[in-house]
mmCIF file of C-alpha atoms in Angstrom:
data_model
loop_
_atom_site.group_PDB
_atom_site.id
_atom_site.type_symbol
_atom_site.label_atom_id
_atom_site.label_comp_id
_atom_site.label_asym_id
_atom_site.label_seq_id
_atom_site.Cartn_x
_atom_site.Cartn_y
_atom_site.Cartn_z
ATOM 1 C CA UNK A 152 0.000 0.000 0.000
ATOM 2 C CA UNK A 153 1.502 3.185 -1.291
ATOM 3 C CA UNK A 154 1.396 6.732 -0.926
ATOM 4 C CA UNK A 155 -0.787 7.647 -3.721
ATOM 5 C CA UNK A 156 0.749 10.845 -5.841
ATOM 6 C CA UNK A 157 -0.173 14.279 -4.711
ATOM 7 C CA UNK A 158 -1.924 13.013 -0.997
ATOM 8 C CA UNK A 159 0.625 14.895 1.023
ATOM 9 C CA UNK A 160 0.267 18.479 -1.154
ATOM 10 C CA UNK A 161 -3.432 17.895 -0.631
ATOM 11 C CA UNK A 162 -3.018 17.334 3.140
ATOM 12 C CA UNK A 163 -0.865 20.979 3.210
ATOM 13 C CA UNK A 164 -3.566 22.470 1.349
ATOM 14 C CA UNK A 165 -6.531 21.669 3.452
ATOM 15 C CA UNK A 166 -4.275 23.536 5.848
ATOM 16 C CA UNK A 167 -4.926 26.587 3.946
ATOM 17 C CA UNK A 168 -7.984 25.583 2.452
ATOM 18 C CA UNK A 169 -9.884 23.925 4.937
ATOM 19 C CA UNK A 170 -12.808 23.149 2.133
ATOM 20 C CA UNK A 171 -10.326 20.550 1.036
ATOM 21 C CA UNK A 172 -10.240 18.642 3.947
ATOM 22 C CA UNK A 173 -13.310 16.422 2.850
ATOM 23 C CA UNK A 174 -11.967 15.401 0.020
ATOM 24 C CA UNK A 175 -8.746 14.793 1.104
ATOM 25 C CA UNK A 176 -10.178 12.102 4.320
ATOM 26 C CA UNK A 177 -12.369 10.280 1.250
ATOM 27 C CA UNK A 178 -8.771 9.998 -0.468
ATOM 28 C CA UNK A 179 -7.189 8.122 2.751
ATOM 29 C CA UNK A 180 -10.271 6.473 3.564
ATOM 30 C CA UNK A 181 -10.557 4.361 -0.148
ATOM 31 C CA UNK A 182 -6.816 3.984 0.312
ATOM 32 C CA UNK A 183 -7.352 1.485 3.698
ATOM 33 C CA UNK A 184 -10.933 0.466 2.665
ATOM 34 C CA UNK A 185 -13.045 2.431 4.951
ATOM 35 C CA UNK A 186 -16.249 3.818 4.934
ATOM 36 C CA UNK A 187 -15.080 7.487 5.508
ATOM 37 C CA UNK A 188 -12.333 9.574 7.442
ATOM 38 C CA UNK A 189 -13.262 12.107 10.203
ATOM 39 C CA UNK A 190 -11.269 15.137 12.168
ATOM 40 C CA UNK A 191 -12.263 16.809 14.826
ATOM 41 C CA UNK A 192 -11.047 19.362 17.379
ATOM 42 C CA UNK A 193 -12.004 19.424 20.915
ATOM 43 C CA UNK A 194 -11.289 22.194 23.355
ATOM 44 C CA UNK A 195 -13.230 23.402 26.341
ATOM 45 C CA UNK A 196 -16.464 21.020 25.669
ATOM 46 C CA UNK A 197 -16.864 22.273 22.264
ATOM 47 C CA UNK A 198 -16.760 19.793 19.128
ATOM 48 C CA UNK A 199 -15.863 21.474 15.808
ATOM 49 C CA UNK A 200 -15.624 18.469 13.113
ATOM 50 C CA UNK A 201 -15.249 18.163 9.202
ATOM 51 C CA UNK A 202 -15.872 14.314 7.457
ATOM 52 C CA UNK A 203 -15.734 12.459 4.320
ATOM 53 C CA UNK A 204 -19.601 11.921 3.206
ATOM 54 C CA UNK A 205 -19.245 7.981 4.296
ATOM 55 C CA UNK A 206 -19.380 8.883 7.955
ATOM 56 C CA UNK A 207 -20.920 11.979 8.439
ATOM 57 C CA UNK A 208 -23.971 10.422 9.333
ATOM 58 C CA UNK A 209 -22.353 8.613 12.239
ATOM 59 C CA UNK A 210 -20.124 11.828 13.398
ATOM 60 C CA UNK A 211 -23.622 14.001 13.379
ATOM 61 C CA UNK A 212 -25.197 10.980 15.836
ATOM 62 C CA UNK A 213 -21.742 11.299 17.860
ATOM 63 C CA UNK A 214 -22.075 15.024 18.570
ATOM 64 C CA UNK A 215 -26.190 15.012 18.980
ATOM 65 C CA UNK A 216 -26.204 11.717 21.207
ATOM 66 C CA UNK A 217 -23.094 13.462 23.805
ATOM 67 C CA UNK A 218 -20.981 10.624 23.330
ATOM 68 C CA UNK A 219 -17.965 12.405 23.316
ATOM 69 C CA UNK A 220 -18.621 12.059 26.939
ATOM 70 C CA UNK A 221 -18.714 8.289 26.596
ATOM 71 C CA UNK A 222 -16.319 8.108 24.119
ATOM 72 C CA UNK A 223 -14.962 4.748 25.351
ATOM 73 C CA UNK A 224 -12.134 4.608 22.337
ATOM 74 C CA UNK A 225 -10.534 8.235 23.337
ATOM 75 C CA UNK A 226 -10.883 7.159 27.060
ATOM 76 C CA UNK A 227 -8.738 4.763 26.548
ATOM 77 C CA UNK A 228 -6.501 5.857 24.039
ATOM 78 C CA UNK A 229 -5.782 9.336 25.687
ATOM 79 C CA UNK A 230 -3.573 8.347 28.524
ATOM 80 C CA UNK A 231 -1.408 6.401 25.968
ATOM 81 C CA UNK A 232 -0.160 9.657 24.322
ATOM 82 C CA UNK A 233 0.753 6.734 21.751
ATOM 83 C CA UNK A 234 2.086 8.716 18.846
ATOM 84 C CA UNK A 235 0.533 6.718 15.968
ATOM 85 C CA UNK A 236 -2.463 5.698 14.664
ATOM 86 C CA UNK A 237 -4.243 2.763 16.572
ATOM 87 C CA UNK A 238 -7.150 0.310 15.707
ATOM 88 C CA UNK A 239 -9.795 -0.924 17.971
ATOM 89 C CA UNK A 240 -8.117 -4.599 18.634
ATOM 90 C CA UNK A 241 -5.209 -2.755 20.014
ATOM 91 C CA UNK A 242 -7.203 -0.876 23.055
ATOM 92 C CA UNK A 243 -9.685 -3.350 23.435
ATOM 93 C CA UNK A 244 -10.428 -7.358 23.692
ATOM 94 C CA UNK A 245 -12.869 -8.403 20.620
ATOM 95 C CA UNK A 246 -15.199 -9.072 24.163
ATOM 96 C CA UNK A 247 -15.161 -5.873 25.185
ATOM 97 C CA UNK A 248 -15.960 -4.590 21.647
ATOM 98 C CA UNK A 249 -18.949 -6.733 21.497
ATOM 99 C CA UNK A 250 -20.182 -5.185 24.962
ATOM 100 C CA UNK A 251 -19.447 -1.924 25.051
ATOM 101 C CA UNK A 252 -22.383 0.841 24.052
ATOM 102 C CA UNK A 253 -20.340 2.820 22.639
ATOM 103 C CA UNK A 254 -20.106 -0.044 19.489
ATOM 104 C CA UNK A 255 -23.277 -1.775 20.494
ATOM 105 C CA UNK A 256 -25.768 1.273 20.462
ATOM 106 C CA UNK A 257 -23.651 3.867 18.771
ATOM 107 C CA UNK A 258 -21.733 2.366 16.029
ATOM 108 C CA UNK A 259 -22.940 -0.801 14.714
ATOM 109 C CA UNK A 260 -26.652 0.713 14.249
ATOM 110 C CA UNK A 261 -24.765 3.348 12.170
ATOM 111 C CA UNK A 262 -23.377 0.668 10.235
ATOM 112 C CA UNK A 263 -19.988 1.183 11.345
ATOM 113 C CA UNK A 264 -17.636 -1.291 13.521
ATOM 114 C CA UNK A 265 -13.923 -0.679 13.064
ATOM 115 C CA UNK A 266 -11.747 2.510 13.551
ATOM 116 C CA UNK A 267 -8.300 3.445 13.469
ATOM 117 C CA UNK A 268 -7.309 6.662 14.925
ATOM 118 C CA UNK A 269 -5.034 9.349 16.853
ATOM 119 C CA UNK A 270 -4.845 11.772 18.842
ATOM 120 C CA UNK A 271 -2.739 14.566 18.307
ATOM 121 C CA UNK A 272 -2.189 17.428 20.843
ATOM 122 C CA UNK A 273 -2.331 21.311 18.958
ATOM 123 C CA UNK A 274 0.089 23.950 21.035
ATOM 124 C CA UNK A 275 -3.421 26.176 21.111
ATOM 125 C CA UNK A 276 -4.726 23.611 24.114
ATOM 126 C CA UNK A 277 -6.883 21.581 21.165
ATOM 127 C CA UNK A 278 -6.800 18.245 20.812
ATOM 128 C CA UNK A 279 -6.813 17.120 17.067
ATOM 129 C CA UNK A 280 -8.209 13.290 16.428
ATOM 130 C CA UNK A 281 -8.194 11.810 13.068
ATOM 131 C CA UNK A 282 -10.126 8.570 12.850
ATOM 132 C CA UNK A 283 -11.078 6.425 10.027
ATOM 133 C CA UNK A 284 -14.112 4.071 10.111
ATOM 134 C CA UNK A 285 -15.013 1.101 8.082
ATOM 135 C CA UNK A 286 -18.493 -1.204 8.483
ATOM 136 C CA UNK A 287 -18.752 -4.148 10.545
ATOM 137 C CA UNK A 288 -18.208 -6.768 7.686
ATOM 138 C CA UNK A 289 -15.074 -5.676 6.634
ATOM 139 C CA UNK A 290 -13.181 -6.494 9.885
ATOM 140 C CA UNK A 291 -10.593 -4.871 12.019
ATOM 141 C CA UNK A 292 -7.465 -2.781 9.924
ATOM 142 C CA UNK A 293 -4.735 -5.029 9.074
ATOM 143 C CA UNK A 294 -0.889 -3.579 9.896
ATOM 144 C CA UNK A 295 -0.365 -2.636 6.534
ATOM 145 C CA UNK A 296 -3.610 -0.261 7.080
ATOM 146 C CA UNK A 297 -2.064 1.186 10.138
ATOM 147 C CA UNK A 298 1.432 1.094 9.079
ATOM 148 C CA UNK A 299 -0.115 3.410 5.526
ATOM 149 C CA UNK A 300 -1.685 6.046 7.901
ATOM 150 C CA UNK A 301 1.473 6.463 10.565
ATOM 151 C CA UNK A 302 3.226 7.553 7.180
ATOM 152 C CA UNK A 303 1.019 10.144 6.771
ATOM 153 C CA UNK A 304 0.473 11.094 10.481
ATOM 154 C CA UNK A 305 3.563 13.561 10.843
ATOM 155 C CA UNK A 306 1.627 15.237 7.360
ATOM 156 C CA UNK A 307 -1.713 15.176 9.239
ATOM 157 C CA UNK A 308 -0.033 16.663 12.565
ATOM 158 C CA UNK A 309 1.652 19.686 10.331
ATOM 159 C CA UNK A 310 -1.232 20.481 8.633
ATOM 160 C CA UNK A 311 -3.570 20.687 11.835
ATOM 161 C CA UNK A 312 -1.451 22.664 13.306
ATOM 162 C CA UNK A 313 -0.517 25.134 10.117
ATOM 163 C CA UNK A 314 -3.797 25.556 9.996
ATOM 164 C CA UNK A 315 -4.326 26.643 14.257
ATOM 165 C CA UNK A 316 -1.291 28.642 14.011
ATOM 166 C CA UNK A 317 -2.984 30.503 10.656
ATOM 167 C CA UNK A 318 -6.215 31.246 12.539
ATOM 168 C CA UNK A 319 -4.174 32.825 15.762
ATOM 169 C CA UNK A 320 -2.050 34.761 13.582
ATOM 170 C CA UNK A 321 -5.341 36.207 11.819
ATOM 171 C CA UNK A 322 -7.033 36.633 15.157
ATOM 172 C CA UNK A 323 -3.618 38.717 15.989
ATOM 173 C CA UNK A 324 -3.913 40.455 13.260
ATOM 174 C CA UNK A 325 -7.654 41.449 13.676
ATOM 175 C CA UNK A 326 -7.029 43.244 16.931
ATOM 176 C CA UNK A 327 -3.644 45.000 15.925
ATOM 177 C CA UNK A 328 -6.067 46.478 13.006
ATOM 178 C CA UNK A 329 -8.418 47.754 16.107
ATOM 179 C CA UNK A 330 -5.493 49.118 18.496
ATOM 180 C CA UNK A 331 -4.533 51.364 15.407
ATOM 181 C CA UNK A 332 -7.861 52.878 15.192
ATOM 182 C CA UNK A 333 -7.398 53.339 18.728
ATOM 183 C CA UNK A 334 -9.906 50.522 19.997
ATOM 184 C CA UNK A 335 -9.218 47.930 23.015
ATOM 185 C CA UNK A 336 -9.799 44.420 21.603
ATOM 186 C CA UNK A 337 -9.794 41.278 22.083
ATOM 187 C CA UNK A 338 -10.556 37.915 19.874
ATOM 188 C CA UNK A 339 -12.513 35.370 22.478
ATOM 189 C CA UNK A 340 -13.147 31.626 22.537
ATOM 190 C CA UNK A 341 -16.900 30.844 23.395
ATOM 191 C CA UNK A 342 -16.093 29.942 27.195
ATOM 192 C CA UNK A 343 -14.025 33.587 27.720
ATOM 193 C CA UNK A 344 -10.791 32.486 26.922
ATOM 194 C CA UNK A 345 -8.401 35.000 25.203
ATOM 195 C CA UNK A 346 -7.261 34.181 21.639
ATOM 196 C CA UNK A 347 -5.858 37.198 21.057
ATOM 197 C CA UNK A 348 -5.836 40.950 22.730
ATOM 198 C CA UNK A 349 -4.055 44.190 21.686
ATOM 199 C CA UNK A 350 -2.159 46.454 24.030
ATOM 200 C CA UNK A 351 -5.181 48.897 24.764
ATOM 201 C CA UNK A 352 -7.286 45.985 26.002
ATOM 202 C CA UNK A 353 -4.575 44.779 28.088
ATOM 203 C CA UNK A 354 -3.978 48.244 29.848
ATOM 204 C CA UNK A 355 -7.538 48.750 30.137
ATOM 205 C CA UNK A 356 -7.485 47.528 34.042
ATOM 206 C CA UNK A 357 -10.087 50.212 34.996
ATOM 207 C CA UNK A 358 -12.568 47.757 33.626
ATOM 208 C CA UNK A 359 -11.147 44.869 32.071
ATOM 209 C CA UNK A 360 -8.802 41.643 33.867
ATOM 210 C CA UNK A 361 -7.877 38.855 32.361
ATOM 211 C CA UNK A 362 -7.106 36.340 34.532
ATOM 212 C CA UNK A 363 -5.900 32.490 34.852
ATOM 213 C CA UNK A 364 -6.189 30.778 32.414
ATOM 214 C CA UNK A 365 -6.657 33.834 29.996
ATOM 215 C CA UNK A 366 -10.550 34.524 30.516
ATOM 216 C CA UNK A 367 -11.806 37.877 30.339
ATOM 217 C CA UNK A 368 -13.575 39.744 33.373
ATOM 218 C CA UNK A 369 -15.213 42.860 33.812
ATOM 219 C CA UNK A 370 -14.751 44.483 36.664
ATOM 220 C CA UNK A 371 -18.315 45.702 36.436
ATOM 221 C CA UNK A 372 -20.747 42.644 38.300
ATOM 222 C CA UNK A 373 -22.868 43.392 36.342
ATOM 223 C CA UNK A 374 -21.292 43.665 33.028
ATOM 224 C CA UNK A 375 -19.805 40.738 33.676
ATOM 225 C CA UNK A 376 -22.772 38.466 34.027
ATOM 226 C CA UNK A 377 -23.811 40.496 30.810
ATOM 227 C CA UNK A 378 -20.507 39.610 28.850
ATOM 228 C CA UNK A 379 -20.873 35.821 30.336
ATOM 229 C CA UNK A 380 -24.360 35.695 29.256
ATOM 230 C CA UNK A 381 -23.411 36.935 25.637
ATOM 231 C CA UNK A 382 -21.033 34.386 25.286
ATOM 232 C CA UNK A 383 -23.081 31.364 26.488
ATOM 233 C CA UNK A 384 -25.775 32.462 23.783
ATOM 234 C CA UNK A 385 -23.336 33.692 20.979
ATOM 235 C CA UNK A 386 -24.768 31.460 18.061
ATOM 236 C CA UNK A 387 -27.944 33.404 19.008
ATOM 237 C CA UNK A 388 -25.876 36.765 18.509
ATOM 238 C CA UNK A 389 -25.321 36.239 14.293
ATOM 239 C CA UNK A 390 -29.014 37.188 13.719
ATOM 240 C CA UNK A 391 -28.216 40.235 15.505
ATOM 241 C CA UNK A 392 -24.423 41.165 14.664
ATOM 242 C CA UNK A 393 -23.578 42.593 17.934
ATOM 243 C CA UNK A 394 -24.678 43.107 21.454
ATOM 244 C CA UNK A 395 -23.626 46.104 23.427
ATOM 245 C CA UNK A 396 -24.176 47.064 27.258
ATOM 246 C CA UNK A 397 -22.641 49.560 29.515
ATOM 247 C CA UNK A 398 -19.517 48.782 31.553
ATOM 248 C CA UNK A 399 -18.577 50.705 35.019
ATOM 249 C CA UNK A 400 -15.409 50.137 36.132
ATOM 250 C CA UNK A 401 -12.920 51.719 38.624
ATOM 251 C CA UNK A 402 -13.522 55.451 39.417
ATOM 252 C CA UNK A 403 -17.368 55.486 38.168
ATOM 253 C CA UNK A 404 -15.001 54.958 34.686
ATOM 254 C CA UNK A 405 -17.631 54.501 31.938
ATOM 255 C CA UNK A 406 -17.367 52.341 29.099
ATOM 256 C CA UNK A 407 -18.976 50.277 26.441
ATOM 257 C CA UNK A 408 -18.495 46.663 25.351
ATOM 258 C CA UNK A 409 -19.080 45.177 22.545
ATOM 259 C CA UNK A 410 -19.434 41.477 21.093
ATOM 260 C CA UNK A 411 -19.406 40.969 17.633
ATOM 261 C CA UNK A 412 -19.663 37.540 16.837
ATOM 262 C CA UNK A 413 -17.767 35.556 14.027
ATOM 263 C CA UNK A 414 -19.626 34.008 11.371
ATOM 264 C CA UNK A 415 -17.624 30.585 11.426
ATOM 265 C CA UNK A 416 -17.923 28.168 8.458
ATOM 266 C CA UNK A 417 -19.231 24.809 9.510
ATOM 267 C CA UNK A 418 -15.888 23.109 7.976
ATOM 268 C CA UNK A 419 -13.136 25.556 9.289
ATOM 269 C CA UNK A 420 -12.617 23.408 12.564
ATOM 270 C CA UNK A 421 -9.310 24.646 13.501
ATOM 271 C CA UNK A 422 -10.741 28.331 13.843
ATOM 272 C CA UNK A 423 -11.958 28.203 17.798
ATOM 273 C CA UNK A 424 -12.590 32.494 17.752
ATOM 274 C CA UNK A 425 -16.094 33.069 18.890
ATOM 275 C CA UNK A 426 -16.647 36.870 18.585
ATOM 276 C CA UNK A 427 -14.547 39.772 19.161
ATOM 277 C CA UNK A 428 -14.646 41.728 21.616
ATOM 278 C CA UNK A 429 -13.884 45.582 22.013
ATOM 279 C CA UNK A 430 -14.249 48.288 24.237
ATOM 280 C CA UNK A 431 -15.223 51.770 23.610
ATOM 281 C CA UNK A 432 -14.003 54.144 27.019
ATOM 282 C CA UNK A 433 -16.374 56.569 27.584
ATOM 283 C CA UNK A 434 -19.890 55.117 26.406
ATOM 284 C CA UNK A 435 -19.787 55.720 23.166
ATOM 285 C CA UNK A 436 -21.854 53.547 21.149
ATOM 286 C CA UNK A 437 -20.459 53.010 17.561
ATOM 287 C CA UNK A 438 -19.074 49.952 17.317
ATOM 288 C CA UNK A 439 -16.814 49.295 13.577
ATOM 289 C CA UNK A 440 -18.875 46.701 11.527
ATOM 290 C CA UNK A 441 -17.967 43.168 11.856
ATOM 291 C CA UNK A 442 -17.556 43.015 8.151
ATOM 292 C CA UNK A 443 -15.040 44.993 8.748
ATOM 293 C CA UNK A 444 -13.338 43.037 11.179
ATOM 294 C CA UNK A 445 -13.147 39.710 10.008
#
């Protein structure tokens, strides 16, 4: 089993072009036999996932059904930090495959039996997992299978995390554009975690602190449970482009933020920004447009 022609270039591609990604899992998956390749990123409960047509079924049942909380395959495989690809034989006893829910109510019923994955740890806190799935009837992957993908896992590993570093460097970029226009900013994860933040945000202490583990306060109470709020029902946010409130910080200091959330494509999983955030000292109200922004 050989590298088919071109595979790798596509792989660095979909790093750029993360449309490509699709088409470049259904390229591995016919390559072992399987039903369809899947990637997915995981990073403070969320699930942001992209799939060959073969499984995307099965990956949409995964996410709606929560069992990436019963996920018994990354359970186990986690802890390893093995750094290859693995198939279900090696984790588990063909007993313990025919008995776990996870196979017997997720899995089979979706007409899928066999996997071979990895895990792969992005320096953004992500974790990356690439997992191919084949139906029942064809049996576990063979070594030549595994031995096929673990030549292409350093490839897979670059390309996920090209394509993090590319999204961080844009999110940099976003709120260096805002600082120059003279407007404190900051580029948030869904949960309040700090992505990216310019200078004036940083030295904005009369209302702003970020804190361990890089999540953004507001000094104001009740500004705070505002920009908590916000976040916990951004999704909601896109039909309405932005949400402002009034900030009071330190010294009866007025202020104004602003959450402008980021209309993510469904297939750019490596892009975990989800709105920016900016504040405008002194009340006013006139945000820049998000087209503008991003």
């Amino acid at each position: 089993m050989g590298i088919e022609d071109g595979i790798i270039d596509r792989i660095y591609e979909a790093a750029i072009i993360s449309e490509l990604w699709p088409e470049v899992l259904d390229n591995l998956s016919h390559a072992i036999s399987s039903a369809g390749g899947i990637l997915f990123t995981a990073s403070a409960g969320e699930i942001r996932w992209t799939s060959s047509p073969g499984t995307a079924e099965f990956m949409r049942a995964f996410v709606d059904g929560g069992w990436d909380k019963r996920n018994s395959r990354a359970t186990r495989l986690a802890p390893m930090k093995y750094p290859g690809f693995v198939h279900d034989l090696d984790i588990f006893t063909r007993e313990e495959v025919d008995r776990d829910p996870f196979y017997t109510e997720l899995c089979r019923p979706k007409g899928v039996g066999w996997a071979a994955g990895t895990i792969i740890d992005v320096p953004n806190g992500d974790m990356m997992v690439y997992s191919f799935d084949r139906a029942v009837e064809a049996g576990p992957y063979d070594r030549s299978a595994i031995d096929f993908l673990d030549s292409l896992r350093p490839h897979l590993a670059r390309a996920g995390i090209m394509a993090a570093r590319l999204h961080l460097e844009r999110a940099k970029s976003a709120v260096d554009t805002l600082a120059a226009v003279g407007l404190p900013a900051a580029v948030l994860r869904a949960d309040g975690r700090v992505v990216a933040a310019n200078g004036l945000l940083e030295d904005l202490t009369l209302h702003v602190i970020i804190s361990a583990f890089d999540r953004v306060h507001l000094v104001s109470k009740r500004a705070n449970a505002l920009l908590a709020d916000g976040l916990s029902h951004i999704d909601e946010l896109l039909s309405i482009g932005v949400l402002s409130f009034a900030s009071l910080g330190l010294n009866e200091e007025k202020a104004v933020m602003h959450l402008l959330p980021l209309r993510r494509a469904a297939h750019d999983i490596f892009n975990s920004a989800a709105c920016i955030a900016l504040v405008t000292p002194g009340g006013k109200l006139n945000p820049p447009a998000e087209a503008l922004l991003w």
